[in-house]
């Protein structure tokens, strides 16, 4: 089973600043990596798939990079609505999918 | 538009079973895998498994093998997740979630509203 880890667990950022979140897989997942955003009381929302492709309607300030085992989600200039928890998920290790433990982005 | 509407909250006693439904609309139900994901209070997302609504084939996370059963009724475009031998640590919000593309290897793009299952004596 592929284990996903994310760092940091919590990231404190001021509005307008850049946020960089990391995700690591215990073995290669190629580019089959997605990022999700979740706000309290809501279902997750797909942000990025294929490691770097923004999902429909996702603002350009969200970008993803990486392949293999190391991935990064960057939010170029944090807006108030971006404070949330972010999860990475691999969908390469068919038939099993796994999520990372999440990174909480909160207001500094 | 794609919609996944789940059944309402449940309260169960330890040792009981729960069956959560997920009614799909706005697309061809048999064309897309459906996953189930749960989230305990204050915790992260936990993938439970998937069902292929076309064939009925399933795959479960090892953690849930022997306790979870995923089924579907294509006549009413509804997927089901049944979890048995409930324990207090099964208390969580359970989500059904549809993949983005009509292939096996695909991210998840559409989510139900979630069903809170509380296990308490």
Tab-separated table of C-alpha atoms in Angstrom:
chain	number	residue	atom	x	y	z
A	1	UNK	CA	0.000	0.000	0.000
A	2	UNK	CA	1.241	3.468	-0.880
A	3	UNK	CA	1.550	5.793	2.094
A	4	UNK	CA	1.082	9.518	1.509
A	5	UNK	CA	2.640	12.092	3.831
A	6	UNK	CA	2.079	15.847	3.852
A	7	UNK	CA	4.034	18.682	5.377
A	8	UNK	CA	3.686	20.830	7.275
A	9	UNK	CA	0.670	19.727	9.293
A	10	UNK	CA	-0.267	23.375	9.796
A	11	UNK	CA	0.839	26.400	7.803
A	12	UNK	CA	0.210	29.887	9.126
A	13	UNK	CA	0.151	32.464	6.362
A	14	UNK	CA	-0.902	36.101	6.072
A	15	UNK	CA	-3.419	37.074	3.364
A	16	UNK	CA	-1.625	37.965	0.150
A	17	UNK	CA	1.367	35.782	0.948
A	18	UNK	CA	2.472	32.655	-0.873
A	19	UNK	CA	1.797	29.207	0.560
A	20	UNK	CA	3.734	26.093	-0.386
A	21	UNK	CA	2.413	22.675	0.643
A	22	UNK	CA	4.266	19.395	0.175
A	23	UNK	CA	3.095	15.852	-0.437
A	24	UNK	CA	5.251	12.756	-0.623
A	25	UNK	CA	4.402	9.215	-1.737
A	26	UNK	CA	6.139	6.133	-0.364
A	27	UNK	CA	6.624	4.906	-3.935
A	28	UNK	CA	6.164	6.428	-7.348
A	29	UNK	CA	2.637	7.436	-8.326
A	30	UNK	CA	3.764	8.907	-11.648
A	31	UNK	CA	1.655	12.052	-12.149
A	32	UNK	CA	-1.548	10.472	-10.842
A	33	UNK	CA	-1.814	12.849	-7.926
A	34	UNK	CA	-4.715	15.097	-6.984
A	35	UNK	CA	-5.114	17.941	-4.507
A	36	UNK	CA	-8.364	18.698	-2.700
A	37	UNK	CA	-9.491	21.627	-0.591
A	38	UNK	CA	-11.896	21.140	2.280
A	39	UNK	CA	-13.605	23.800	4.368
A	40	UNK	CA	-15.405	23.082	7.644
A	41	UNK	CA	-18.735	21.365	7.143
A	42	UNK	CA	-18.205	20.928	3.414
A	43	UNK	CA	-17.249	18.067	1.142
A	44	UNK	CA	-13.791	18.211	-0.407
A	45	UNK	CA	-13.330	20.058	-3.705
A	46	UNK	CA	-10.967	18.916	-6.440
A	47	UNK	CA	-8.313	21.562	-7.146
A	48	UNK	CA	-5.573	19.842	-9.129
A	49	UNK	CA	-5.315	16.527	-10.940
A	50	UNK	CA	-2.521	14.958	-12.928
A	51	UNK	CA	-0.200	16.672	-10.427
A	52	UNK	CA	-0.403	20.009	-12.241
A	53	UNK	CA	-3.719	20.488	-14.085
A	54	UNK	CA	-6.255	22.791	-12.488
A	55	UNK	CA	-9.777	21.439	-12.275
A	56	UNK	CA	-12.633	23.349	-13.832
A	57	UNK	CA	-13.223	26.726	-12.229
A	58	UNK	CA	-10.125	26.700	-10.043
A	59	UNK	CA	-8.341	30.078	-9.928
A	60	UNK	CA	-4.911	30.455	-11.476
A	61	UNK	CA	-3.342	31.265	-8.088
A	62	UNK	CA	-3.448	27.514	-7.392
A	63	UNK	CA	-0.685	25.532	-9.063
A	64	UNK	CA	0.681	22.045	-8.687
A	65	UNK	CA	3.986	20.485	-9.587
A	66	UNK	CA	5.996	17.314	-9.189
A	67	UNK	CA	5.986	13.703	-10.300
A	68	UNK	CA	7.041	10.356	-8.962
A	69	UNK	CA	7.137	10.730	-5.207
A	70	UNK	CA	7.439	14.478	-4.520
A	71	UNK	CA	4.663	16.984	-5.145
A	72	UNK	CA	3.924	20.602	-4.306
A	73	UNK	CA	0.779	22.699	-4.195
A	74	UNK	CA	1.413	26.437	-4.341
A	75	UNK	CA	-1.103	29.164	-3.640
A	76	UNK	CA	0.516	32.284	-5.037
A	77	UNK	CA	-1.367	34.935	-3.067
A	78	UNK	CA	-3.644	33.696	-0.350
A	79	UNK	CA	-7.184	35.000	-0.315
A	80	UNK	CA	-9.482	34.827	2.694
A	81	UNK	CA	-11.453	31.991	1.099
A	82	UNK	CA	-8.308	29.848	0.764
A	83	UNK	CA	-7.935	29.177	4.470
A	84	UNK	CA	-8.863	25.508	4.637
A	85	UNK	CA	-7.422	22.007	4.846
A	86	UNK	CA	-5.651	20.605	1.782
A	87	UNK	CA	-5.304	16.912	1.006
A	88	UNK	CA	-3.279	15.117	-1.609
A	89	UNK	CA	-4.442	11.792	-3.014
A	90	UNK	CA	-2.790	9.255	-5.251
A	91	UNK	CA	-4.881	7.402	-7.801
A	92	UNK	CA	-2.058	5.551	-9.512
A	93	UNK	CA	-1.867	2.455	-7.325
A	94	UNK	CA	-4.966	0.839	-8.791
A	95	UNK	CA	-7.121	-0.552	-7.332
A	96	UNK	CA	-6.341	1.266	-4.068
A	97	UNK	CA	-6.427	5.014	-3.614
A	98	UNK	CA	-4.927	6.784	-0.596
A	99	UNK	CA	-5.139	10.248	0.881
A	100	UNK	CA	-2.487	12.167	2.723
A	101	UNK	CA	-3.209	13.344	6.292
A	102	UNK	CA	-3.800	16.932	5.221
A	103	UNK	CA	-2.261	20.383	5.722
A	104	UNK	CA	-4.271	23.052	7.481
A	105	UNK	CA	-3.676	26.561	6.157
A	106	UNK	CA	-4.674	29.111	8.732
A	107	UNK	CA	-4.396	32.844	9.176
A	108	UNK	CA	-1.172	34.173	10.638
B	1	UNK	CA	-25.572	18.690	-13.644
B	2	UNK	CA	-24.065	15.847	-11.653
B	3	UNK	CA	-25.676	15.379	-8.249
B	4	UNK	CA	-25.088	12.818	-5.540
B	5	UNK	CA	-27.693	12.832	-2.791
B	6	UNK	CA	-27.058	10.710	0.258
B	7	UNK	CA	-29.387	9.330	2.887
B	8	UNK	CA	-29.819	10.982	6.239
B	9	UNK	CA	-27.912	10.760	9.487
B	10	UNK	CA	-27.931	7.505	11.434
B	11	UNK	CA	-27.384	6.563	15.069
B	12	UNK	CA	-26.376	2.976	15.687
B	13	UNK	CA	-25.323	0.842	18.616
B	14	UNK	CA	-21.984	-0.943	18.703
B	15	UNK	CA	-22.149	-4.227	16.843
B	16	UNK	CA	-24.942	-3.111	14.536
B	17	UNK	CA	-24.774	-2.430	10.792
B	18	UNK	CA	-25.488	0.702	8.793
B	19	UNK	CA	-26.375	1.086	5.131
B	20	UNK	CA	-25.885	4.472	3.462
B	21	UNK	CA	-27.376	5.245	0.071
B	22	UNK	CA	-26.185	7.615	-2.636
B	23	UNK	CA	-28.596	8.544	-5.422
B	24	UNK	CA	-26.939	9.811	-8.572
B	25	UNK	CA	-28.428	12.058	-11.231
B	26	UNK	CA	-27.307	14.169	-14.156
B	27	UNK	CA	-25.132	11.550	-15.804
B	28	UNK	CA	-25.039	7.898	-16.865
B	29	UNK	CA	-24.786	6.082	-13.544
B	30	UNK	CA	-23.130	2.974	-14.973
B	31	UNK	CA	-20.399	4.948	-16.700
B	32	UNK	CA	-18.348	6.092	-13.700
B	33	UNK	CA	-16.804	4.369	-10.705
B	34	UNK	CA	-18.174	5.425	-7.341
B	35	UNK	CA	-15.915	5.670	-4.317
B	36	UNK	CA	-16.709	5.854	-0.626
B	37	UNK	CA	-14.639	8.033	1.703
B	38	UNK	CA	-15.134	8.666	5.381
B	39	UNK	CA	-14.022	11.362	7.802
B	40	UNK	CA	-14.054	10.952	11.569
B	41	UNK	CA	-14.699	14.103	13.624
B	42	UNK	CA	-11.717	16.439	13.366
B	43	UNK	CA	-9.760	13.916	11.318
B	44	UNK	CA	-8.644	13.516	7.717
B	45	UNK	CA	-10.150	11.748	4.733
B	46	UNK	CA	-10.037	7.954	4.668
B	47	UNK	CA	-10.604	6.053	1.427
B	48	UNK	CA	-12.823	2.999	1.907
B	49	UNK	CA	-13.207	1.504	-1.548
B	50	UNK	CA	-15.056	1.694	-4.840
B	51	UNK	CA	-17.757	0.042	-6.875
B	52	UNK	CA	-18.000	-0.212	-10.630
B	53	UNK	CA	-21.721	0.491	-11.127
B	54	UNK	CA	-21.664	-1.191	-14.528
B	55	UNK	CA	-20.339	-4.592	-13.476
B	56	UNK	CA	-20.931	-4.440	-9.740
B	57	UNK	CA	-17.262	-5.168	-9.181
B	58	UNK	CA	-15.781	-3.792	-5.989
B	59	UNK	CA	-12.486	-3.137	-4.273
B	60	UNK	CA	-12.152	-2.378	-0.596
B	61	UNK	CA	-9.357	-0.867	1.453
B	62	UNK	CA	-7.651	-3.577	3.420
B	63	UNK	CA	-8.718	-1.979	6.688
B	64	UNK	CA	-12.395	-2.555	5.893
B	65	UNK	CA	-12.186	-5.987	4.271
B	66	UNK	CA	-14.803	-8.289	5.772
B	67	UNK	CA	-16.863	-5.445	7.246
B	68	UNK	CA	-17.843	-3.329	4.253
B	69	UNK	CA	-20.082	-4.185	1.326
B	70	UNK	CA	-20.681	-1.841	-1.600
B	71	UNK	CA	-23.600	-2.511	-3.919
B	72	UNK	CA	-25.680	-0.677	-6.467
B	73	UNK	CA	-29.132	-0.681	-8.003
B	74	UNK	CA	-28.822	0.511	-11.575
B	75	UNK	CA	-32.601	0.766	-12.000
B	76	UNK	CA	-32.660	3.697	-9.592
B	77	UNK	CA	-29.081	4.971	-10.094
B	78	UNK	CA	-28.211	4.403	-6.468
B	79	UNK	CA	-25.068	3.138	-4.785
B	80	UNK	CA	-24.969	1.710	-1.285
B	81	UNK	CA	-22.314	1.249	1.361
B	82	UNK	CA	-22.999	-1.107	4.246
B	83	UNK	CA	-20.639	-1.296	7.212
B	84	UNK	CA	-21.139	-4.048	9.768
B	85	UNK	CA	-19.963	-4.768	13.298
B	86	UNK	CA	-19.873	-1.076	14.046
B	87	UNK	CA	-17.539	0.308	16.709
B	88	UNK	CA	-17.389	3.721	18.310
B	89	UNK	CA	-14.440	4.659	16.098
B	90	UNK	CA	-16.639	4.184	13.024
B	91	UNK	CA	-18.378	7.423	13.994
B	92	UNK	CA	-17.753	9.596	10.964
B	93	UNK	CA	-19.201	11.402	7.989
B	94	UNK	CA	-19.412	9.002	5.065
B	95	UNK	CA	-19.188	10.403	1.538
B	96	UNK	CA	-19.940	8.855	-1.821
B	97	UNK	CA	-17.817	10.385	-4.545
B	98	UNK	CA	-17.755	9.956	-8.327
B	99	UNK	CA	-14.639	9.898	-10.421
B	100	UNK	CA	-13.936	12.563	-12.994
B	101	UNK	CA	-13.491	10.353	-16.042
B	102	UNK	CA	-15.134	7.168	-17.252
B	103	UNK	CA	-11.981	5.149	-16.594
B	104	UNK	CA	-10.591	3.347	-13.579
B	105	UNK	CA	-7.580	5.568	-12.954
B	106	UNK	CA	-9.170	8.919	-12.313
B	107	UNK	CA	-9.359	11.538	-9.584
B	108	UNK	CA	-12.580	12.173	-7.724
B	109	UNK	CA	-14.576	15.166	-8.815
B	110	UNK	CA	-18.129	14.974	-7.453
B	111	UNK	CA	-19.067	14.404	-3.859
B	112	UNK	CA	-22.269	13.689	-2.003
B	113	UNK	CA	-23.238	15.914	0.894
B	114	UNK	CA	-22.070	13.339	3.424
B	115	UNK	CA	-23.953	11.166	5.902
B	116	UNK	CA	-23.114	11.335	9.594
B	117	UNK	CA	-23.078	7.919	11.233
B	118	UNK	CA	-22.851	7.994	15.009
B	119	UNK	CA	-22.054	4.805	16.881
B	120	UNK	CA	-22.965	5.020	20.522
B	121	UNK	CA	-24.377	2.792	23.201
